Coordinates of C-alpha atoms in Angstrom, one line a residue:
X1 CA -11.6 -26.8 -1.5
X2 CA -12.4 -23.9 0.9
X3 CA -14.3 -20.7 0.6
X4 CA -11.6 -18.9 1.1
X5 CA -9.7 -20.3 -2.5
X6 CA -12.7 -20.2 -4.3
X7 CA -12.7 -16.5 -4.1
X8 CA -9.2 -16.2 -3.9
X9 CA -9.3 -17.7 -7.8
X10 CA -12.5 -15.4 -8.3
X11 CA -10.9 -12.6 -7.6
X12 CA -7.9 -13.5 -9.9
X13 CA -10.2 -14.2 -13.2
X14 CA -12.0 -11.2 -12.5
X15 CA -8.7 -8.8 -12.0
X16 CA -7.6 -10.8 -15.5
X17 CA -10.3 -9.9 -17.0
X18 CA -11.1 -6.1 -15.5
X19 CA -7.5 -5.9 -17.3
X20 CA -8.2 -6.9 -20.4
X21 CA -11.7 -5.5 -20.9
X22 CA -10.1 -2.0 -20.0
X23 CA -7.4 -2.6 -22.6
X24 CA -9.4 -3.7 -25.7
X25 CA -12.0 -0.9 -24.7
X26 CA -9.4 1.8 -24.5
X27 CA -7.7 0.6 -27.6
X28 CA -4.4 0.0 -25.3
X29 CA -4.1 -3.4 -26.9
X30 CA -2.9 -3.0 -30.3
X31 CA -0.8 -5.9 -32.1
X32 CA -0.8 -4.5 -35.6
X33 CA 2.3 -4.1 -35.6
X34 CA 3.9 -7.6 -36.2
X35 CA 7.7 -8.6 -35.8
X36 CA 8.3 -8.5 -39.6
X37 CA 8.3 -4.5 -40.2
X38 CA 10.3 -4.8 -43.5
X39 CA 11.2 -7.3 -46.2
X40 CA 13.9 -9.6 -46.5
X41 CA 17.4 -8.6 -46.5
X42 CA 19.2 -9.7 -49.6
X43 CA 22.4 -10.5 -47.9
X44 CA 24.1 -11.7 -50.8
X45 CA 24.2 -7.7 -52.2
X46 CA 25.2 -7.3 -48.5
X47 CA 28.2 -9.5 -48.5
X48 CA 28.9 -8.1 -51.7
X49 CA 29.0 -4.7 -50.2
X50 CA 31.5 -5.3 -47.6
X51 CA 33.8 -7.3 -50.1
X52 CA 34.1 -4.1 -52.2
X53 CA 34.7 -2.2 -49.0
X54 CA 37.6 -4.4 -47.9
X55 CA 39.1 -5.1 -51.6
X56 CA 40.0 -1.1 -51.3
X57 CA 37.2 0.9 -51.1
X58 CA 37.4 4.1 -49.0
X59 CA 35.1 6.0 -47.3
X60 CA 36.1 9.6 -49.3
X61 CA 34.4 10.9 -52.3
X62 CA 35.8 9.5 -56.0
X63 CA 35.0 6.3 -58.3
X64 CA 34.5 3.0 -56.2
X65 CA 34.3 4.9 -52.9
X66 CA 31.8 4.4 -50.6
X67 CA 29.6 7.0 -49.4
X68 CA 29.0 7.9 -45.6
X69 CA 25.1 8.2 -47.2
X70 CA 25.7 4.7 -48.6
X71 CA 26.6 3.1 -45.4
X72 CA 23.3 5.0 -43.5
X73 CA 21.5 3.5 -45.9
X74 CA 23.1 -0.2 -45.2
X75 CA 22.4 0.9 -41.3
X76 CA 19.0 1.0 -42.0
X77 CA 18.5 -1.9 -43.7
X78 CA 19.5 -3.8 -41.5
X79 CA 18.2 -2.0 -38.6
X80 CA 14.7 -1.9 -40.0
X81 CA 14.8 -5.9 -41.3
X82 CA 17.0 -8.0 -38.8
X83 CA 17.6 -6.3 -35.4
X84 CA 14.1 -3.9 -35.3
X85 CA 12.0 -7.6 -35.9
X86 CA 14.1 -9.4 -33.4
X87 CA 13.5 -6.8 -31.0
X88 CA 10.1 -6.5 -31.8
X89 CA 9.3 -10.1 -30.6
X90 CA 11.1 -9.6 -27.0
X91 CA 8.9 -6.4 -26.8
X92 CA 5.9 -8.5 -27.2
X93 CA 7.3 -11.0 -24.6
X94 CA 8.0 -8.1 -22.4
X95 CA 4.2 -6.6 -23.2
X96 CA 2.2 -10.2 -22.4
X97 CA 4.9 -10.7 -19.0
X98 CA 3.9 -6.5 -17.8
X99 CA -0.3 -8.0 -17.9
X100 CA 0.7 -10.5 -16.2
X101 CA 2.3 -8.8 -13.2
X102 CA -0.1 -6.0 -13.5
X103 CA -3.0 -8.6 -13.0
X104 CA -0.8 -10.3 -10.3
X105 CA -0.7 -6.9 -8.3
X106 CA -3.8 -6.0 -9.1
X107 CA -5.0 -9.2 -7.5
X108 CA -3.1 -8.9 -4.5
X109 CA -4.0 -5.2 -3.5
X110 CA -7.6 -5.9 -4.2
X111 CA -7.2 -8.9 -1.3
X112 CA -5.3 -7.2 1.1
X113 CA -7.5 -3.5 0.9
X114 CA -10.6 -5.9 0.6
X115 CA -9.7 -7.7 4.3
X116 CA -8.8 -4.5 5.4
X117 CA -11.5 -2.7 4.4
X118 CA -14.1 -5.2 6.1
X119 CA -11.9 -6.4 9.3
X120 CA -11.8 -9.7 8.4
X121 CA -9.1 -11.8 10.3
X122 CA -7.4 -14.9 8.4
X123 CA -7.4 -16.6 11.6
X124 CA -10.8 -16.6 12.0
X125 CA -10.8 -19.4 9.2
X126 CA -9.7 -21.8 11.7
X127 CA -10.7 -23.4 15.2
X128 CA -8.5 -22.5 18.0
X129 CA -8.6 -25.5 20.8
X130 CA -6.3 -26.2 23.0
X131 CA -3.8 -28.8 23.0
X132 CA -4.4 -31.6 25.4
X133 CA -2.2 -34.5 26.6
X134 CA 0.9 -33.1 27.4
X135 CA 1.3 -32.9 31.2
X136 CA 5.1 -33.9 31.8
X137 CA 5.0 -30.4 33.5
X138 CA 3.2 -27.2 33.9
X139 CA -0.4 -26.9 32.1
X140 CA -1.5 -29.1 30.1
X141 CA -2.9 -26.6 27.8
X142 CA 0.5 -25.2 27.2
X143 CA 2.8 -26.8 24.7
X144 CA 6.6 -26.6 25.0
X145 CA 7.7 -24.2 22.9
X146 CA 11.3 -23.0 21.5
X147 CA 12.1 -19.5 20.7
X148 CA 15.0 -19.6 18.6
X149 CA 17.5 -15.9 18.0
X150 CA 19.5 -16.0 15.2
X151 CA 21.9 -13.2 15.0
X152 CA 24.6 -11.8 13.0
X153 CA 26.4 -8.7 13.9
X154 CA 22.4 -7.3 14.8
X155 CA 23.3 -4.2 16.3
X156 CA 20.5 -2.3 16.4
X157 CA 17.6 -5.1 17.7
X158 CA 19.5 -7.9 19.6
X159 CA 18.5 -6.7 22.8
X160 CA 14.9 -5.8 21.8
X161 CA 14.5 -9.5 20.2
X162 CA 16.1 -10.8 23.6
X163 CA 13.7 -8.5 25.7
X164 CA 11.0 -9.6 23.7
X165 CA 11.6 -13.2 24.2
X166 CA 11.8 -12.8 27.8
X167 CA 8.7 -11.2 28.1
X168 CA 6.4 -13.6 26.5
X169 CA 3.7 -14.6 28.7
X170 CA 3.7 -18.1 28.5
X171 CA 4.3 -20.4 31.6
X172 CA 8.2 -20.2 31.4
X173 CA 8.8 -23.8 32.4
X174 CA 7.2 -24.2 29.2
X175 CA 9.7 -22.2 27.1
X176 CA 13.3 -22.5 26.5
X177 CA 15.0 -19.1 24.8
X178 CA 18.2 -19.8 22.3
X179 CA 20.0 -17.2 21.1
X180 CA 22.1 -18.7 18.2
X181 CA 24.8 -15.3 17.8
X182 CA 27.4 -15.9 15.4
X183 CA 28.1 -12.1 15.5
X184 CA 32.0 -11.2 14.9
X185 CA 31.5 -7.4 16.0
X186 CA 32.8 -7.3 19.8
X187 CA 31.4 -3.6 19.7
X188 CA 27.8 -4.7 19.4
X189 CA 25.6 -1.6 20.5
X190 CA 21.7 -1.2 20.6
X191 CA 20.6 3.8 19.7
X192 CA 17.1 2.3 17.1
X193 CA 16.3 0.1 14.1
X194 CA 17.4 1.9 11.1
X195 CA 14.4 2.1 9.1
X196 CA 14.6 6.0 8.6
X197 CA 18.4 6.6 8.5
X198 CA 19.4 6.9 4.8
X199 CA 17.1 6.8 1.6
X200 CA 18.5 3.2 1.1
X201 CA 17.0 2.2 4.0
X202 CA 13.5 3.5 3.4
X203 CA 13.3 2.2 -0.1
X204 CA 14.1 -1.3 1.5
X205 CA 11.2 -0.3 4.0
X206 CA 8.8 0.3 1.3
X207 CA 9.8 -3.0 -0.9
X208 CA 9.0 -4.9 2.4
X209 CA 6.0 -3.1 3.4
X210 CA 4.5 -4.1 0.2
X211 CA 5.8 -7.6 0.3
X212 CA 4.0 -8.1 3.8
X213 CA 1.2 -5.8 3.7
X214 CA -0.4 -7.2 0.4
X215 CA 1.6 -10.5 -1.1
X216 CA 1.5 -12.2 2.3
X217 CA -1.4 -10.8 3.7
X218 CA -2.9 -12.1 0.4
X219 CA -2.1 -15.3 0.3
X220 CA -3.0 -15.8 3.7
X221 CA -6.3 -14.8 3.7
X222 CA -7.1 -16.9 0.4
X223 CA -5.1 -19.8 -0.2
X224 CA -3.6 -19.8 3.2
X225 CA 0.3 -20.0 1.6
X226 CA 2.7 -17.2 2.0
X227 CA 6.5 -17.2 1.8
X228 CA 7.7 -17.5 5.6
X229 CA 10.5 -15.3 5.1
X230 CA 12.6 -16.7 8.2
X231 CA 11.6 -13.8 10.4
X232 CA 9.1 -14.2 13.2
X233 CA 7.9 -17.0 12.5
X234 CA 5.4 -19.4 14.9
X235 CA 6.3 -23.1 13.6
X236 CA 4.4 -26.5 15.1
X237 CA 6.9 -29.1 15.2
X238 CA 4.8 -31.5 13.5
X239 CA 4.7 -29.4 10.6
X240 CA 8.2 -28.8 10.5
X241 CA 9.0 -32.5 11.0
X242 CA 6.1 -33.9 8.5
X243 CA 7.8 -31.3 5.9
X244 CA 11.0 -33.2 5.8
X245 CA 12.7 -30.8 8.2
X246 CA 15.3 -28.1 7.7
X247 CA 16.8 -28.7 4.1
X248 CA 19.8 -26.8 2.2
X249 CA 19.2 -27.7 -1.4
X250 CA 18.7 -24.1 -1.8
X251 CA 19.8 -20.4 -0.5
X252 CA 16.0 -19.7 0.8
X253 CA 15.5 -23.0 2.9
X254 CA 12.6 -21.5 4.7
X255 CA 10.7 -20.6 1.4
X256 CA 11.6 -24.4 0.5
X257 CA 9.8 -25.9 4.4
X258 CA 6.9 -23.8 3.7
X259 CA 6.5 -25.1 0.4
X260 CA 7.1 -28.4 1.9
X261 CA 4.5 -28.2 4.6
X262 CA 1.7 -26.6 2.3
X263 CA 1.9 -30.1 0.3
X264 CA 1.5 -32.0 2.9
X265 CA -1.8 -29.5 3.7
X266 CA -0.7 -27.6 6.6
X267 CA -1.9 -24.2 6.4
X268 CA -0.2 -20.7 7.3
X269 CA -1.7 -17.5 8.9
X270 CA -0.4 -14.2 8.2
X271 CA -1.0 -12.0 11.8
X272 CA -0.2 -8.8 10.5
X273 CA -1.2 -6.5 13.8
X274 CA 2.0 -7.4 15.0
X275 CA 4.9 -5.6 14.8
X276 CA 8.2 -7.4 15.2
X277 CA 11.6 -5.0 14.4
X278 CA 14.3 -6.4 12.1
X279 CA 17.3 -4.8 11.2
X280 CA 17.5 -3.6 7.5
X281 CA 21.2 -3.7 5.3
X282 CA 22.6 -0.4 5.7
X283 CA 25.1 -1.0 2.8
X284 CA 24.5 -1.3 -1.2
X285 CA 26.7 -4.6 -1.5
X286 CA 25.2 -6.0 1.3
X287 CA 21.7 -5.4 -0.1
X288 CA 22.9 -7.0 -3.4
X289 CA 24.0 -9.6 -1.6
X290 CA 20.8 -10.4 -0.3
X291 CA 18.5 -9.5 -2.8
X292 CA 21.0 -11.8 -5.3
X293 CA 20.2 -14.8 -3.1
X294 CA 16.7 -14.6 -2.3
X295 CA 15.9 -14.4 -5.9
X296 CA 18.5 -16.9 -6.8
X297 CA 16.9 -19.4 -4.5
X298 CA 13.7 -18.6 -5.8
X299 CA 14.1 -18.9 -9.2
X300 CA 16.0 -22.3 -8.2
X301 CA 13.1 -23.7 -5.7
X302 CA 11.1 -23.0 -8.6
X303 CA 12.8 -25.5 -10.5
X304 CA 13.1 -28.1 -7.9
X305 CA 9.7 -28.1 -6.3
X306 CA 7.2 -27.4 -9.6
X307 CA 7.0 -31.4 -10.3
X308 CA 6.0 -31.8 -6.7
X309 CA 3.3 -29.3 -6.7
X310 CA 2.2 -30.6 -9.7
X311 CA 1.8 -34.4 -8.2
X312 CA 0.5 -33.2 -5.4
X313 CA -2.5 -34.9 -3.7
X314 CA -3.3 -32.6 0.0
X315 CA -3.2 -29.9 -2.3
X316 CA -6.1 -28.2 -4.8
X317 CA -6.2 -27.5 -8.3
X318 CA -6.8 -23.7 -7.6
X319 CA -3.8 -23.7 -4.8
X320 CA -1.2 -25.7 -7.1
X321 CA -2.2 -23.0 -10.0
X322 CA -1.8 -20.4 -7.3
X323 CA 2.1 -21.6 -6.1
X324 CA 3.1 -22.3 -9.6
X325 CA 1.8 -19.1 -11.6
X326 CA 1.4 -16.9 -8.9
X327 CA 3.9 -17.0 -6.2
X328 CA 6.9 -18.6 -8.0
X329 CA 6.6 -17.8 -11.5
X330 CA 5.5 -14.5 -11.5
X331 CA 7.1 -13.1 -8.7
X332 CA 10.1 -15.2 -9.1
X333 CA 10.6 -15.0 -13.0
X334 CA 8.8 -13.3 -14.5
X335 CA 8.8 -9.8 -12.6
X336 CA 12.5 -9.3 -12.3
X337 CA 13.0 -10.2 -16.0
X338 CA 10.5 -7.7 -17.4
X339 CA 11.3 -4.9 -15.4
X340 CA 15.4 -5.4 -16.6
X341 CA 14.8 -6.1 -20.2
X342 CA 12.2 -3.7 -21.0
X343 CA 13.1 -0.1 -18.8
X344 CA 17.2 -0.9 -19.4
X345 CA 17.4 -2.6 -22.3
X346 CA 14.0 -2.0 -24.9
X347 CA 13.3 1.2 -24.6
X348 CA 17.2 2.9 -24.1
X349 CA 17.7 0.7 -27.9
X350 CA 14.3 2.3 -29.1
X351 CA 15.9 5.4 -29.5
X352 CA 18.2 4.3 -31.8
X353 CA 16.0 1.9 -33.7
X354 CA 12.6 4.1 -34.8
X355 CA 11.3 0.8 -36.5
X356 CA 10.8 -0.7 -33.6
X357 CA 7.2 -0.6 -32.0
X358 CA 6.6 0.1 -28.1
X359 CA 3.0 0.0 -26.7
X360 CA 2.2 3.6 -24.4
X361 CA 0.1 0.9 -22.3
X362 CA 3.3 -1.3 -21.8
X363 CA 6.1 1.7 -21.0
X364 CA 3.5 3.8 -19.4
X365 CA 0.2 3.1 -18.1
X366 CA 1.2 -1.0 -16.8
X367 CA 4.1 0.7 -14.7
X368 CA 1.8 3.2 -13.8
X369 CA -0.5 1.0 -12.1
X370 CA 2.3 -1.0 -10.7
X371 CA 3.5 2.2 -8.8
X372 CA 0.0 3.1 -7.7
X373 CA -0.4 -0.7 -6.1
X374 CA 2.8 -0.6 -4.7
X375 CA 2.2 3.2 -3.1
X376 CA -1.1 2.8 -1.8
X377 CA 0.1 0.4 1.3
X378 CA 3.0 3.5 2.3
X379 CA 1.5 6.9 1.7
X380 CA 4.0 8.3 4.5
X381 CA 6.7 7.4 1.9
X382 CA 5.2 8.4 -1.4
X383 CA 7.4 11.5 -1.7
X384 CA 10.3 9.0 -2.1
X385 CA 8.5 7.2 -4.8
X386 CA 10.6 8.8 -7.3
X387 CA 14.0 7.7 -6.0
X388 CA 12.2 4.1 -5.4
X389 CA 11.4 3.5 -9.1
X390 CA 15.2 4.5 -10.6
X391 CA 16.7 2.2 -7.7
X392 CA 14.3 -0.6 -8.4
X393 CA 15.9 0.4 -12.0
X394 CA 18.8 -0.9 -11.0
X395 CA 18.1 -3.3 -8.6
X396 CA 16.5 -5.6 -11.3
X397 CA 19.3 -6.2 -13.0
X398 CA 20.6 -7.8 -10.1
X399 CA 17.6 -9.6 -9.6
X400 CA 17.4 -11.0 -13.6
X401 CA 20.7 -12.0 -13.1
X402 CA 20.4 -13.8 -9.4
X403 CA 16.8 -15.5 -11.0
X404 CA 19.1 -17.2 -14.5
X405 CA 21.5 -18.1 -12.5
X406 CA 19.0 -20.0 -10.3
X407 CA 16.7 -21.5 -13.1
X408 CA 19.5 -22.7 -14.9
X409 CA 22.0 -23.3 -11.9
X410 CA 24.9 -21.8 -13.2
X411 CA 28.2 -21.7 -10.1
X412 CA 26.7 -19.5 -8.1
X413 CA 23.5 -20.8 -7.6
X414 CA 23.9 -22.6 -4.2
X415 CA 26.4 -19.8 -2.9
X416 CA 25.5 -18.1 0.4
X417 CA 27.3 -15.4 1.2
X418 CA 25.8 -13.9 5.1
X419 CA 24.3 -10.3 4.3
X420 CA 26.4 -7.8 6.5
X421 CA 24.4 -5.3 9.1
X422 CA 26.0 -2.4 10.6
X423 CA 23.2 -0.4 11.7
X424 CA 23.6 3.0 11.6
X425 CA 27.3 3.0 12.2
X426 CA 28.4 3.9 8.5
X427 CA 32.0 4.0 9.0
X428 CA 31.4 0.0 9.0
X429 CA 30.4 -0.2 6.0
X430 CA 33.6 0.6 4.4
X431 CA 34.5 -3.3 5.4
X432 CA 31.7 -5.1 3.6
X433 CA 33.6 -8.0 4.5
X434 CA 33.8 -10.8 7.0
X435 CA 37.7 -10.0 7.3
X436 CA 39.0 -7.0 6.8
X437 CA 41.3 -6.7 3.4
X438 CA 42.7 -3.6 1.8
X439 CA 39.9 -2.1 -0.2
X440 CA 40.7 -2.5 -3.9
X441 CA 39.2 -0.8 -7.4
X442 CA 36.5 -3.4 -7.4
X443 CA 35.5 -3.1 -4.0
X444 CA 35.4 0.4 -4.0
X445 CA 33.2 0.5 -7.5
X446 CA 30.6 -1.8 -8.9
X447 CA 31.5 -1.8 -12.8
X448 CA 28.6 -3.5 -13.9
X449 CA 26.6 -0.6 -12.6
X450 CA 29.3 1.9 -14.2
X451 CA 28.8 0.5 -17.7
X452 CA 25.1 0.2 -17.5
X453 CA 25.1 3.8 -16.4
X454 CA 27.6 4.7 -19.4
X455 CA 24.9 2.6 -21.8
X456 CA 22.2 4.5 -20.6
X457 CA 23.7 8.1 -21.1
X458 CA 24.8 7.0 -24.5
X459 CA 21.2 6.1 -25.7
X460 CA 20.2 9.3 -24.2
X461 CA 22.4 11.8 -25.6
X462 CA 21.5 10.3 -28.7
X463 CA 18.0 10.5 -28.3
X464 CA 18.7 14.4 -27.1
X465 CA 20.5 15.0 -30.6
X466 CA 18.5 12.8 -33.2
X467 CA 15.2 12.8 -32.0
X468 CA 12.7 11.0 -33.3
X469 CA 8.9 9.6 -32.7
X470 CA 9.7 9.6 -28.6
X471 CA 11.6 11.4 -26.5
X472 CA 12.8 8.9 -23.5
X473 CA 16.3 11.3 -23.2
X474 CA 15.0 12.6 -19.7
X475 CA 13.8 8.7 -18.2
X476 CA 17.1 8.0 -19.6
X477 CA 19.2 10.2 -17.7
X478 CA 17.7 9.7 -14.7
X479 CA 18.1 6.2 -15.3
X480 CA 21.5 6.4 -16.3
X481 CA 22.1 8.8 -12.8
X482 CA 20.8 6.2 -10.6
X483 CA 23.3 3.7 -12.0
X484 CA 26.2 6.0 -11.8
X485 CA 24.9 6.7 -7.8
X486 CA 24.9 3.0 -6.9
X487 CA 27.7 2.1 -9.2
X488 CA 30.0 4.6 -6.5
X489 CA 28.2 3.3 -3.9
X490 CA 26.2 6.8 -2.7
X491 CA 23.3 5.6 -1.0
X492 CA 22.1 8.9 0.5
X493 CA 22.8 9.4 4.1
X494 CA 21.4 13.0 4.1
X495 CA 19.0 13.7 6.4
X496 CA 16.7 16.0 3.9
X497 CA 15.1 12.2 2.7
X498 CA 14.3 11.6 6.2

């Protein structure tokens, strides 16, 4: 086992336990309030209720009528014995799945500031030599090496991935450059990526600054494992070969070879000096569309690959525990489900449900260090930190969805659908399409969105009218807002964001 795992794991027990102690000394932690908050329900007076109610009994004053008071008090009942319990234990699901993402992040920003802070290089781990024994032409110290450009419809960085590939300095008899374009736009332009030019854009920008800046620079410089994302990537053909090559058992195939090639003990390197542009998906479907299918495929590698970490022999204890907890159940499982059932389902019900029990260090101080992780990698963005939490909102819903459909490989699970890049040309987006149809309702308007946003106004206009021990009306209409936003499509092209 190396150094660099031993502390890796280190540092995770001690973030587990910095989390803990600061709970129980604050008093955060508090689990007197069990599931059962009232006492059985005596359903046979229940049933006998509703009999008398449909053998003729009215809802107006007089003998055998039944009182609006009456039927409260029936509400409540049931509200405080059957659904406030029920609810109670998903809250306490959702309360021990929040520590463990906030320990998860917690870990990860404490790696990545801590390399960053002293200049240590992953790379340094390893001896550089080089490669003898090939001399069919050229140096013998230089391997042959492919460059392979994928593209689809990349409009704004084909011809600075092509210009990059031809200026590589590497003996160019040594080098063969493919560029594999199955682009159907004849009008393919190149005027900059498109990082900065609407506020869906830089929200993408800040979800994959923190994915590369700290979960990959983390895993690198401990446990030397990191999803390869499919994007600049440096691959030995051994590796890729001794992996079991290019397989499409699941939608994130190159997640699935490094997974692969880490069993068989090859080791990654995060090099995060340099910068390689990408083109981001300038339209909300399209982002769904790829968001659904990386966490799909996640939540479905998950499944498929957990046995063969587990019976792994070129792999550690500590690094099996690390892909297994860390990098595909947390990540993959447990932080899209969470975030969904506990900000858009939880607490909108609390409102209507006083009996039911929510922790101030699970609604408010566990997100609150969640945002602080996630901001401290992209202070040049944290004046859209606002908009990026009620479109994460929404986002996770996608995400919960894409990850049960995965783990339990419902139809869609192996579908790939291409994600769609336009660029800055936003007249294209109105064909989100690869053919071009007559835009319907359904294209037009994304319903699930709609309702959600129609659920969330509900909870908060009641909370606004009958309120009660919190007041979550303002969250909530925010909330509700960003759903109605997305759910039209309105991703913010204005250029005050920018």
């Amino acid at each position: 086992m190396e150094a660099g795992e031993i502390g890796g794991a280190l540092l995770f027990v001690l973030a587990a336990a910095a989390a803990v102690l600061a709970a129980v000394s604050t008093g955060a932690v508090d689990f007197s309030h069990p599931p059962a908050v009232g006492g059985q329900l005596d359903f046979q007076e229940t049933i006998s209720w509703f009999t008398g109610v449909y053998n003729g009994a009215s809802y107006s004053s007089g003998a055998g009528a039944v009182s609006l008071a009456e039927v409260h008090e029936l509400w409540v009942r049931v509200r405080g014995r059957v659904i406030a319990p029920a609810l109670q234990v998903t809250v306490w699901a959702c309360m021990v799945m929040s520590v463990m993402l906030a320990v998860e992040a917690l870990y990860n920003c404490v790696v990545s500031l801590g390399v960053k802070a002293i200049g240590w290089r992953p790379e340094w781990r390893f001896k550089w030599e080089p490669l003898a024994g090939d001399e069919e032409k050229g140096s013998a110290h230089y391997p042959m090496v492919l460059v392979q450009i994928p593209m689809y419809n990349e409009l704004e960085v084909y011809k600075l991935s092509i210009g990059a590939a031809c200026e590589l300095k590497w003996p160019k008899d040594r080098m063969i450059v493919q560029v594999l374009d199955n682009s159907t736009d004849p009008l393919i332009k190149n005027f900059a990526v498109n990082g900065t030019v609407s506020l869906l854009t830089r929200i993408q920008k800040m979800f994959f600054d923190y994915h590369f800046k700290v979960e990959q620079e983390a895993g690198s410089a401990t446990f030397a494992f990191f999803s390869f994302n499919g994007t600049a990537g440096v691959w030995r053909t051994a590796a890729i070969k001794e992996a079991g090559g290019w397989k499409d058992r699941t939608t994130v195939e190159d997640m699935d070879l490094a997974i692969r090639a880490t069993l068989k003990g090859w080791k990654f390197i995060y090099v995060g000096d340099i910068r390689v542009k990408s083109e981001l998906p300038s339209s909300y479907k399209a982002y769904c569309r790829q968001q659904f299918r990386w966490a799909c495929g996640g939540a479905n590698l998950f499944r498929k690959v957990a046995i063969d970490i587990l019976t792994s022999k070129d792999v550690s204890v500590v690094k099996k525990f690390y892909m297994l907890y860390s990098f595909l159940f947390v990540r993959r499982v447990v932080a899209p489900a969470v975030a969904c059932i506990l900000s858009n389902i939880i607490v909108p019900l609390s409102v209507m449900i006083p009996e039911l029990y929510l922790p101030v260090w699970g609604v408010a101080y566990i997100p609150a260090v969640l945002l602080v992780v996630t901001a401290i990698r992209n202070p040049k963005n944290i004046h859209l930190l606002p908009f990026w939490i009620l479109f994460e909102s929404v986002m996770t819903m996608h995400r919960t969805r894409a990850a049960l459909v995965g783990l339990f490989e419902f139809s869609e699970f192996n579908e790939w659908v291409v994600t769609k890049k336009t660029g800055n040309n936003f007249e294209d987006n109105k064909v989100p399409l690869l053919q071009k149809t007559r835009k319907r309702l359904r294209d037009r308007v994304n319903f699930p969105e709609i309702l959600f946003s129609a659920f969330l106004f509900f909870c908060a206009s009641y909370n606004l009218v009958f309120p009660g021990k919190t007041s979550y009306y303002f969250n909530l209409y925010l909330q509700g807002l960003a759903f109605a936003f997305l759910g039209l499509n309105f991703t913010g092209t204005c250029t005050c964001f920018q």
